Short mmCIF file of C-alpha atoms and ligand atoms in Angstrom, two decimals:
data_model
loop_
_atom_site.label_atom_id
_atom_site.label_comp_id
_atom_site.label_asym_id
_atom_site.label_seq_id
_atom_site.Cartn_x
_atom_site.Cartn_y
_atom_site.Cartn_z
CA MET W 1 64.21 104.11 166.52
CA SER W 2 66.34 100.90 166.17
CA ASN W 3 64.32 98.05 164.86
CA VAL W 4 66.83 95.13 165.66
CA GLU W 5 65.51 92.00 164.37
CA GLN W 6 66.40 88.27 163.69
CA THR W 7 65.50 86.28 160.77
CA LEU W 8 66.18 82.60 159.45
CA SER W 9 68.22 81.91 156.23
CA ILE W 10 68.85 78.73 154.87
CA ILE W 11 71.41 78.53 152.34
CA LYS W 12 69.97 75.45 150.00
CA PRO W 13 71.65 72.40 148.62
CA ASP W 14 72.00 73.62 145.17
CA ALA W 15 74.18 76.60 146.58
CA VAL W 16 75.97 74.20 149.12
CA GLU W 17 76.79 71.77 146.49
CA ARG W 18 78.31 73.98 144.26
CA ASN W 19 80.30 75.57 147.14
CA LEU W 20 78.96 78.95 146.94
CA HIS W 21 77.73 79.16 150.85
CA GLU W 22 80.70 81.03 151.84
CA GLN W 23 80.42 83.65 149.12
CA ILE W 24 76.53 83.71 150.23
CA LYS W 25 77.42 84.41 153.86
CA ASN W 26 79.80 87.28 152.67
CA ASN W 27 76.63 89.05 150.63
CA PHE W 28 74.67 88.87 154.19
CA ILE W 29 77.87 90.26 155.80
CA GLU W 30 78.43 92.83 153.38
CA ASN W 31 74.92 94.17 153.72
CA GLY W 32 75.09 94.73 157.39
CA PHE W 33 73.58 91.47 158.61
CA ASP W 34 75.26 89.79 161.45
CA ILE W 35 75.50 85.88 161.49
CA LYS W 36 74.89 85.31 165.25
CA ASN W 37 74.37 81.77 165.03
CA GLU W 38 75.01 78.99 161.88
CA LYS W 39 75.44 75.23 161.19
CA LYS W 40 75.66 72.87 158.06
CA ILE W 41 73.31 70.13 158.70
CA LYS W 42 71.14 67.80 156.41
CA ILE W 43 67.65 67.02 157.34
CA SER W 44 65.45 64.21 156.63
CA LYS W 45 61.94 64.23 154.69
CA SER W 46 60.10 64.51 157.54
CA GLU W 47 62.17 67.51 158.94
CA ALA W 48 61.58 69.43 155.44
CA GLU W 49 57.85 68.41 155.62
CA GLU W 50 57.41 70.15 159.07
CA PHE W 51 59.57 73.06 158.15
CA TYR W 52 57.38 73.55 155.00
CA LYS W 53 54.23 72.74 156.32
CA VAL W 54 52.29 76.06 155.44
CA HIS W 55 53.08 74.72 151.60
CA GLN W 56 51.53 71.46 152.24
CA SER W 57 48.53 72.13 150.38
CA LYS W 58 50.63 73.43 147.20
CA PRO W 59 51.14 71.02 144.02
CA PHE W 60 54.98 71.36 144.69
CA TYR W 61 54.86 70.47 148.26
CA ASP W 62 56.52 67.01 147.81
CA GLU W 63 59.04 68.06 145.75
CA LEU W 64 59.93 70.81 147.54
CA CYS W 65 60.54 68.44 150.90
CA ASN W 66 62.63 66.12 148.43
CA TYR W 67 64.61 68.88 147.37
CA LEU W 68 65.45 70.57 150.94
CA SER W 69 66.40 67.18 152.07
CA SER W 70 68.16 66.18 149.17
CA GLY W 71 71.74 67.38 150.32
CA PRO W 72 73.50 69.48 153.00
CA ILE W 73 72.12 72.90 153.89
CA VAL W 74 73.51 75.76 155.87
CA VAL W 75 71.16 77.35 158.14
CA MET W 76 71.70 80.79 159.95
CA ILE W 77 70.76 83.43 162.31
CA LEU W 78 70.72 86.67 160.89
CA GLU W 79 70.30 89.79 162.78
CA ARG W 80 69.99 93.83 161.22
CA GLU W 81 67.69 96.40 161.68
CA ASN W 82 64.43 95.26 159.80
CA ALA W 83 66.14 92.01 159.02
CA VAL W 84 63.17 90.42 157.77
CA THR W 85 62.22 92.59 154.97
CA GLU W 86 65.94 93.43 154.32
CA ASN W 87 66.71 89.66 153.62
CA ARG W 88 63.83 89.34 151.32
CA LYS W 89 65.05 92.39 149.36
CA LEU W 90 68.33 90.85 149.05
CA MET W 91 67.51 87.55 147.95
CA GLY W 92 64.92 88.91 145.32
CA ALA W 93 61.64 86.88 143.49
CA THR W 94 61.37 83.60 144.32
CA ASP W 95 61.60 82.78 141.01
CA PRO W 96 65.26 83.49 139.82
CA THR W 97 64.13 84.71 136.37
CA LYS W 98 61.98 87.22 138.08
CA ALA W 99 64.49 88.31 140.47
CA GLU W 100 66.14 91.91 140.07
CA GLU W 101 69.77 92.22 139.16
CA GLY W 102 72.21 91.92 142.15
CA THR W 103 69.93 89.79 144.13
CA LEU W 104 70.79 86.62 145.77
CA ARG W 105 68.59 84.52 143.62
CA LYS W 106 69.40 86.20 140.58
CA LYS W 107 73.48 86.05 140.96
CA TYR W 108 73.14 82.18 142.08
CA GLY W 109 69.64 80.93 141.66
CA ILE W 110 68.82 78.11 139.02
CA SER W 111 65.47 77.56 139.30
CA ILE W 112 62.38 78.08 141.14
CA ASP W 113 63.39 75.10 143.11
CA LYS W 114 66.39 75.44 142.98
CA ASN W 115 66.78 79.03 144.29
CA SER W 116 69.96 78.88 146.77
CA VAL W 117 68.16 80.73 149.44
CA HIS W 118 64.93 80.86 151.92
CA GLY W 119 63.99 83.09 154.19
CA SER W 120 61.66 83.82 156.70
CA ASP W 121 58.57 85.89 155.05
CA SER W 122 57.55 87.69 158.38
CA ILE W 123 58.78 88.34 162.04
CA GLU W 124 56.27 85.90 163.47
CA ASN W 125 57.68 83.25 161.01
CA ALA W 126 61.05 84.21 162.02
CA LYS W 127 60.57 83.07 165.21
CA ILE W 128 58.93 79.73 164.47
CA GLU W 129 61.78 79.03 161.62
CA ILE W 130 64.67 80.03 164.16
CA ASP W 131 62.94 77.80 166.84
CA PHE W 132 62.82 74.97 164.51
CA PHE W 133 66.77 74.73 163.84
CA PHE W 134 68.23 76.47 166.79
CA LYS W 135 65.88 76.06 170.06
CA SER W 136 68.06 73.08 171.98
P1 LIG A 1 61.06 79.36 149.59
O1 LIG A 1 61.44 81.03 149.98
O2 LIG A 1 62.20 78.54 150.02
O3 LIG A 1 59.56 78.87 150.05
C1 LIG A 1 58.93 77.88 149.39
C2 LIG A 1 59.54 77.71 148.38
O4 LIG A 1 58.76 76.67 147.43
C3 LIG A 1 60.19 78.57 147.49
O5 LIG A 1 61.34 78.75 148.03
C4 LIG A 1 60.51 77.67 146.08
O6 LIG A 1 61.95 77.59 146.21
C5 LIG A 1 59.67 76.58 146.19
N1 LIG A 1 58.70 76.65 145.04
C6 LIG A 1 58.56 75.66 143.96
N2 LIG A 1 57.70 75.91 142.97
C7 LIG A 1 57.22 77.21 143.18
C8 LIG A 1 56.22 77.73 142.92
N3 LIG A 1 55.30 77.37 141.76
N4 LIG A 1 55.80 79.04 143.71
C9 LIG A 1 56.20 79.17 144.75
N5 LIG A 1 57.28 78.61 145.12
C10 LIG A 1 58.00 77.52 144.68
#
């Protein structure tokens, strides 16, 4: 049975700054994702705080929001079967030093903060995150 889903992906400032966004987009395409919508934007600190509000009690929240708003990012709607899970597999562990060989964070990530990509962690959050960036 087909289980086509959409998920939100962000190519973070560290990757855009190193001009890796086209290469990272190709990884998604090669792994069967359709990029249904995309835009390169720079968000404000308060927008980053809203986006990452599930993490507001974490000690790294302020730094995380400063970081996501520090430079241009590329946000994309990715679609394929089991998109949420497949994107998380392709990204690898949050900490690039713990990510498996071949994953995006292993290939491109610099540190747990500068880990190059974000992906929604559930279908419910994917809907919220897609609306956050793409609802007109
Ligand atoms: P992301 O998938 O975008 O979701 C939250 C981000 O917080 C995560 O990627 C990391 O880049 C960042 N982060 C910073 N420090 C930590 C930490 N100690 N544990 C988990 N995430 C962290």
